[in-house]
mmCIF file of C-alpha atoms in Angstrom:
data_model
loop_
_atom_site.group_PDB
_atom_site.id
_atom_site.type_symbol
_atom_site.label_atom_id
_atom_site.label_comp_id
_atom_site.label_asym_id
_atom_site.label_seq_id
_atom_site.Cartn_x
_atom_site.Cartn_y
_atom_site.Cartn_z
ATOM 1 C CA UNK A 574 -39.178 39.009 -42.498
ATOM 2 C CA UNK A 575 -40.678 40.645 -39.837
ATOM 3 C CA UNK A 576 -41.381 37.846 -37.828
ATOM 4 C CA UNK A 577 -38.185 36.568 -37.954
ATOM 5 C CA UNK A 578 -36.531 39.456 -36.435
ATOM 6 C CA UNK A 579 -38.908 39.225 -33.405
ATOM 7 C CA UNK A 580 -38.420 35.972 -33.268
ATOM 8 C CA UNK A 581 -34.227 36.107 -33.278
ATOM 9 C CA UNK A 582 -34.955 39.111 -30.950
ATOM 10 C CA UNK A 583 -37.243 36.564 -28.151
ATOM 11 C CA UNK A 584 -34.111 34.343 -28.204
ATOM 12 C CA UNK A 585 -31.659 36.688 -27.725
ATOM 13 C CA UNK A 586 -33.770 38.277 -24.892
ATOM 14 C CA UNK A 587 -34.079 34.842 -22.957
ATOM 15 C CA UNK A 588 -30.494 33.792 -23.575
ATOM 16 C CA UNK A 589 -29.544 36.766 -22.385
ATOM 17 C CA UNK A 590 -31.976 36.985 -19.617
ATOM 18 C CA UNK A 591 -31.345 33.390 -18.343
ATOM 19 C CA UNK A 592 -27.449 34.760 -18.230
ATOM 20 C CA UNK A 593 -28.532 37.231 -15.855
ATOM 21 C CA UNK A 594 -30.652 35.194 -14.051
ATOM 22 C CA UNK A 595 -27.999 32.295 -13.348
ATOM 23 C CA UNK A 596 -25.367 35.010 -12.558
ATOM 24 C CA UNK A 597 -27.868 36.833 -10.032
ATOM 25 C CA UNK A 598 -28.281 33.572 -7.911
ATOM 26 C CA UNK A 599 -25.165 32.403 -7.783
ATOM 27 C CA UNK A 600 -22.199 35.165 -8.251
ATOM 28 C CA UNK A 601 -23.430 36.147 -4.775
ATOM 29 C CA UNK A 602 -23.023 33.238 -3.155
ATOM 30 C CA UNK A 603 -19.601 32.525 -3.815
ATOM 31 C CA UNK A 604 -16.868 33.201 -1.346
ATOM 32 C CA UNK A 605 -18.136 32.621 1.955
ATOM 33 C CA UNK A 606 -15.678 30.527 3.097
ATOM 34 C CA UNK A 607 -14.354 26.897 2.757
ATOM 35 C CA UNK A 608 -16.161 23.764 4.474
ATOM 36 C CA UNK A 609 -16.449 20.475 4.828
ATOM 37 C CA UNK A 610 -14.102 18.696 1.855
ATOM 38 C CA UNK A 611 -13.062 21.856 1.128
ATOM 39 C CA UNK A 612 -9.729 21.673 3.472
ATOM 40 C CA UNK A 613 -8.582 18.516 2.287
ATOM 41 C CA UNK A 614 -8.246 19.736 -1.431
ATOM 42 C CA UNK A 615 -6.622 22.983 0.125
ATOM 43 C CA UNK A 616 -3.836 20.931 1.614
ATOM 44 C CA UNK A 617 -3.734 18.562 -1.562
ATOM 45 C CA UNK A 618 -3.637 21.764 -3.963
ATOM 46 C CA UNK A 619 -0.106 22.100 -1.553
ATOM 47 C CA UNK A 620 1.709 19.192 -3.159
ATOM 48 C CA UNK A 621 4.406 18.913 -6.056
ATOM 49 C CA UNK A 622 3.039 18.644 -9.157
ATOM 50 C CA UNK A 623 4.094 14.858 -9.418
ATOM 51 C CA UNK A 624 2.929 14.481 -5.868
ATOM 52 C CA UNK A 625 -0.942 15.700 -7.807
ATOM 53 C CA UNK A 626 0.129 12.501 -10.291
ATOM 54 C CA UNK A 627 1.595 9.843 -7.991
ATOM 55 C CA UNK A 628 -0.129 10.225 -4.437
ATOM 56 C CA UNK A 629 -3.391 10.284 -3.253
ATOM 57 C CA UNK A 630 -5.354 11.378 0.094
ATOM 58 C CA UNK A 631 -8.535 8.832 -0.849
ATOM 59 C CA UNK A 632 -9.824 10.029 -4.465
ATOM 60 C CA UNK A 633 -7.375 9.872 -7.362
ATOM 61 C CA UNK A 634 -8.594 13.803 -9.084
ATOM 62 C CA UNK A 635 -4.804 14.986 -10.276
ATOM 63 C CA UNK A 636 -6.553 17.574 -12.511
ATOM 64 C CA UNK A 637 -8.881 18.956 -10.049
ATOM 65 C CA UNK A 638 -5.994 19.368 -7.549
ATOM 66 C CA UNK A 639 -3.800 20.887 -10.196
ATOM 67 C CA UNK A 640 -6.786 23.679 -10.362
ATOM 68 C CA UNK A 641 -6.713 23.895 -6.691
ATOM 69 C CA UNK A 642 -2.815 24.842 -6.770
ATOM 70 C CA UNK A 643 -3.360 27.315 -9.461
ATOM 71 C CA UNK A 644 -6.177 28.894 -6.889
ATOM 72 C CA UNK A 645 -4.072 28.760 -4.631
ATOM 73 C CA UNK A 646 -0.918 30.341 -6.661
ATOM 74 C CA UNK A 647 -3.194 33.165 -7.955
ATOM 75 C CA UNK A 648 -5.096 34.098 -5.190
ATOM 76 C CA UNK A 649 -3.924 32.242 -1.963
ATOM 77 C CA UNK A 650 -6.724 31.545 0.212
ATOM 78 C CA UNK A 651 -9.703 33.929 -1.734
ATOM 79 C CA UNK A 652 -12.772 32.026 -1.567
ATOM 80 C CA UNK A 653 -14.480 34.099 -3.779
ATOM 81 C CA UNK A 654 -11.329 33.186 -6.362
ATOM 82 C CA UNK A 655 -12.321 29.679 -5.810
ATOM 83 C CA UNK A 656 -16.251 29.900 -5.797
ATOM 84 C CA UNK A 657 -15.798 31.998 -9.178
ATOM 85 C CA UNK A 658 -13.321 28.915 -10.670
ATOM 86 C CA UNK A 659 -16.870 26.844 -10.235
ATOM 87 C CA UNK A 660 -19.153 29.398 -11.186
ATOM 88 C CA UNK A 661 -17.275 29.478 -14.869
ATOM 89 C CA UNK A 662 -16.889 25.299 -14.814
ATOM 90 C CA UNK A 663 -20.787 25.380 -14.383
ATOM 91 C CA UNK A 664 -21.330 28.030 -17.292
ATOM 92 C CA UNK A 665 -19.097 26.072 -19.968
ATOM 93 C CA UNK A 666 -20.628 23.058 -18.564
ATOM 94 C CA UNK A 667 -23.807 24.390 -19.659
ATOM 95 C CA UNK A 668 -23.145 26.311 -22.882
ATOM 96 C CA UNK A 669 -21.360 22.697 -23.980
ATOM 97 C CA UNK A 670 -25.104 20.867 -23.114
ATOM 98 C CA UNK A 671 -26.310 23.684 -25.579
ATOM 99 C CA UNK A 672 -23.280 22.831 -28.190
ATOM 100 C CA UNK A 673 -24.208 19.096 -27.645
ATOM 101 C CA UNK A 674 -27.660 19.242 -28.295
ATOM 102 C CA UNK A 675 -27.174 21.006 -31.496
ATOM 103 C CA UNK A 676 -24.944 18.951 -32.853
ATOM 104 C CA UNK A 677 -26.985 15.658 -32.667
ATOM 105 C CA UNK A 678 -29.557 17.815 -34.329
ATOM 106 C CA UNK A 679 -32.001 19.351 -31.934
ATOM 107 C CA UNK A 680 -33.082 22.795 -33.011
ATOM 108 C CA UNK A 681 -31.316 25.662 -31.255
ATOM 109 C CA UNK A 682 -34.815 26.501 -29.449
ATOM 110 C CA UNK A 683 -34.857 22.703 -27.651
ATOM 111 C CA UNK A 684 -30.568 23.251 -27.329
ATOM 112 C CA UNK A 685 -31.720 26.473 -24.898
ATOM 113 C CA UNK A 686 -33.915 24.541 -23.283
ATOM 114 C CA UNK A 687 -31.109 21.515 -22.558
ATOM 115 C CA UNK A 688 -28.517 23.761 -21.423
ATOM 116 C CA UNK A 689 -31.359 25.826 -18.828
ATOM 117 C CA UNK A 690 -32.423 21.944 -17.727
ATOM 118 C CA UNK A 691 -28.543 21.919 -16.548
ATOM 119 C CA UNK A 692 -28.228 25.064 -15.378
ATOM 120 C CA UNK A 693 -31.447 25.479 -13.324
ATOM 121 C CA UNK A 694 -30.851 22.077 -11.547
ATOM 122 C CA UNK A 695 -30.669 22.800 -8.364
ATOM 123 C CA UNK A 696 -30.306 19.698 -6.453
ATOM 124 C CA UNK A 697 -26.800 19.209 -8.397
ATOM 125 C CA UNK A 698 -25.490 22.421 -9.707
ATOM 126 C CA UNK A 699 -25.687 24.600 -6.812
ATOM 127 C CA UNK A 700 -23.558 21.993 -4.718
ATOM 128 C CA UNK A 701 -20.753 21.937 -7.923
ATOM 129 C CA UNK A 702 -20.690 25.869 -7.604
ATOM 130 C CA UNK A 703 -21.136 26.717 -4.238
ATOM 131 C CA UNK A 704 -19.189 23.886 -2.313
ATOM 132 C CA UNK A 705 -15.404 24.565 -3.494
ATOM 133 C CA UNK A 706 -15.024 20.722 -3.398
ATOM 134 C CA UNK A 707 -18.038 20.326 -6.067
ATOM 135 C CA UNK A 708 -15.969 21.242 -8.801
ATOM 136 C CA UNK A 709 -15.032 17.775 -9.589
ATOM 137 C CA UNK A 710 -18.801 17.225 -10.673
ATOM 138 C CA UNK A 711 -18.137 20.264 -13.038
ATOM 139 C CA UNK A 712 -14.847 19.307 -14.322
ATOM 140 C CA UNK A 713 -16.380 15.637 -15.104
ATOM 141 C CA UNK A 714 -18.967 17.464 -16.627
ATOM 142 C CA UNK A 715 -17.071 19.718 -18.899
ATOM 143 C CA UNK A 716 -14.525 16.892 -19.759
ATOM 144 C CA UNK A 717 -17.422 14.885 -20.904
ATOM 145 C CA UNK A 718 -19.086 16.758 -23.203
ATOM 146 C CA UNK A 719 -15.736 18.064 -24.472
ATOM 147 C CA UNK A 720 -15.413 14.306 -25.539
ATOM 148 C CA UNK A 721 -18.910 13.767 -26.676
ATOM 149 C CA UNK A 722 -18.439 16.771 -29.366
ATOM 150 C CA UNK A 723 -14.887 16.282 -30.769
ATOM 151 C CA UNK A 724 -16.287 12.704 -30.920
ATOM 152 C CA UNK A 725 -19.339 13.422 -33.121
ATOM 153 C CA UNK A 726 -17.573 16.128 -35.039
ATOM 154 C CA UNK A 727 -14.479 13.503 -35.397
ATOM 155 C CA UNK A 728 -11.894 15.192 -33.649
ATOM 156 C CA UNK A 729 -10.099 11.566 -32.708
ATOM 157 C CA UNK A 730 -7.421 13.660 -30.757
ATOM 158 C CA UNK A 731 -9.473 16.176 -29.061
ATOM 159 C CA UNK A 732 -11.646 13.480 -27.912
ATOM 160 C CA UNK A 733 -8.755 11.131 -26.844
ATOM 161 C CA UNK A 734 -7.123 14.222 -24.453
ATOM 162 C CA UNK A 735 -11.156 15.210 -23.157
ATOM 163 C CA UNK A 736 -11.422 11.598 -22.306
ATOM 164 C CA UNK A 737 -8.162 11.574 -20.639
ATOM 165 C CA UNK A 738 -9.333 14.680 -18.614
ATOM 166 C CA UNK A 739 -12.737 13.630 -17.469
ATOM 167 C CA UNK A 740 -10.783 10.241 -15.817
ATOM 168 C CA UNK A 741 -8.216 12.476 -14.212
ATOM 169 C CA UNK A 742 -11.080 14.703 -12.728
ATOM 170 C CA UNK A 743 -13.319 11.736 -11.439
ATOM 171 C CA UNK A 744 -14.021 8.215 -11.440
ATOM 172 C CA UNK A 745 -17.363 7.667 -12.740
ATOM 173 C CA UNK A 746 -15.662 8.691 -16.084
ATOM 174 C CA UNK A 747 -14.332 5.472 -16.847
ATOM 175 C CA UNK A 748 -18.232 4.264 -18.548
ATOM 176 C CA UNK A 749 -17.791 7.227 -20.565
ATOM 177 C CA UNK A 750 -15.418 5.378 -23.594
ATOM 178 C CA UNK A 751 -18.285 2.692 -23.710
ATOM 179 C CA UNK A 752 -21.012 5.205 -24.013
ATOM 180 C CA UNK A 753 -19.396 6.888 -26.438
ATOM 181 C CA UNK A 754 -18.633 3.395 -28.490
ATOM 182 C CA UNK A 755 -22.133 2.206 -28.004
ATOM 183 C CA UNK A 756 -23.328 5.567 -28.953
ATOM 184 C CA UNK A 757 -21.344 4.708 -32.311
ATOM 185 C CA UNK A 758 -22.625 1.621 -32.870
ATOM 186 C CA UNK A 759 -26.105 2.006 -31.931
ATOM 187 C CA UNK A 760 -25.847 5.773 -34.433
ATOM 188 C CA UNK A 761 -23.961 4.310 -37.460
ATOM 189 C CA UNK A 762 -23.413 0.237 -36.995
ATOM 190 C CA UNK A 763 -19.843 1.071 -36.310
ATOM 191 C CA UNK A 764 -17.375 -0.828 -33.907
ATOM 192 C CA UNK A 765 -14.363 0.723 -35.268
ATOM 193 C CA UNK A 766 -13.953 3.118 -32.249
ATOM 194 C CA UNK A 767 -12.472 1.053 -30.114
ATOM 195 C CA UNK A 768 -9.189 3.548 -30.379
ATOM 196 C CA UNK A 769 -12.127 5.442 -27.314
ATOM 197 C CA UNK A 770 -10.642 2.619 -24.781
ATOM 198 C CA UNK A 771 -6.845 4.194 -25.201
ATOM 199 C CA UNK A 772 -7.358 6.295 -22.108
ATOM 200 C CA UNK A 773 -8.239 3.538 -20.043
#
């Protein structure tokens, strides 16, 4: 009995402790400014809302403009308002690679240690928080593994709007309906989810 209440108390300590830790690096770093790629989705975040749907200014992203307007609408120009907008994409992004790990059965010690993998990745992460423009990596992300867990938990029409997400926040997400289906077949011999293709 004993040992189990250290041991619940070791978790809670490095969950929590990781928390602090990914907060301390980042949360200072955010609004220093805009750069680079950063401008263009300034000016796009401008637009009508079926301007976001129907035009383009080289990447077809409607949903990570339409997050760009409601920076925009909330705080106007804040940086910090937009670095923080990443900062909390990055932390569901990485609480849902915890989520995702349990629920194709690892125990919740290796889940922890999946979700720190993606959070302490520096070469990627600290570009999707720290360069305003990034968050389309994080909105992928989060889109993704939104999809990958109403998937496995068969939530057809969570899944179906996730999907639909993850393609309006990037392009690479258009593989993601045939990993999922081979995922399927290769877990449970199944072919009957083609109804994954839809958002194509």
């Amino acid at each position: 009995m004993l040992d189990d209440i250290d041991t619940t108390r070791l978790k809670a300590a490095l969950i929590l402790g990781s928390i602090v830790l990914f907060t301390g690096i980042y949360l200072p770093q955010l609004g220093h400014g805009f750069v680079k790629d950063d401008f263009q989705w300034l000016a796009d975040g401008r637009q009508s809302l079926a301007a976001m749907f129907t035009r383009t200014s080289g990447f077809y992203r409607p949903l990570v403009t339409l997050s760009f307007a409601f920076n925009r609408a909330t705080s106007d120009l804040d940086p910090f308002v937009y670095g923080l907008t990443n900062f909390l994409l990055a932390a569901g992004c990485a609480f849902g690679v915890g989520a995702l790990a349990r629920t194709i059965g690892l125990t919740s010690s290796a889940a922890f240690v999946a979700a720190m993998m993606w959070a302490f990745n520096f070469h990627g992460v600290n570009m999707a928080i720290l360069w305003i423009s990034g968050r389309t990596a994080s909105f992928l992300t989060l889109s993704s593994i939104v999809a990958a867990l109403a998937f496995l938990r068969g939530h057809r029409a969570l899944c179906l709007l996730a999907l639909t997400a993850a393609l309006l926040s990037k392009e690479e997400a258009v593989l993601l309906p045939f990993i999922l289906f081979a995922w399927s077949v290769v877990w449970d011999g199944s072919t009957r989810s083609w109804w994954l293709f839809i958002p194509l």
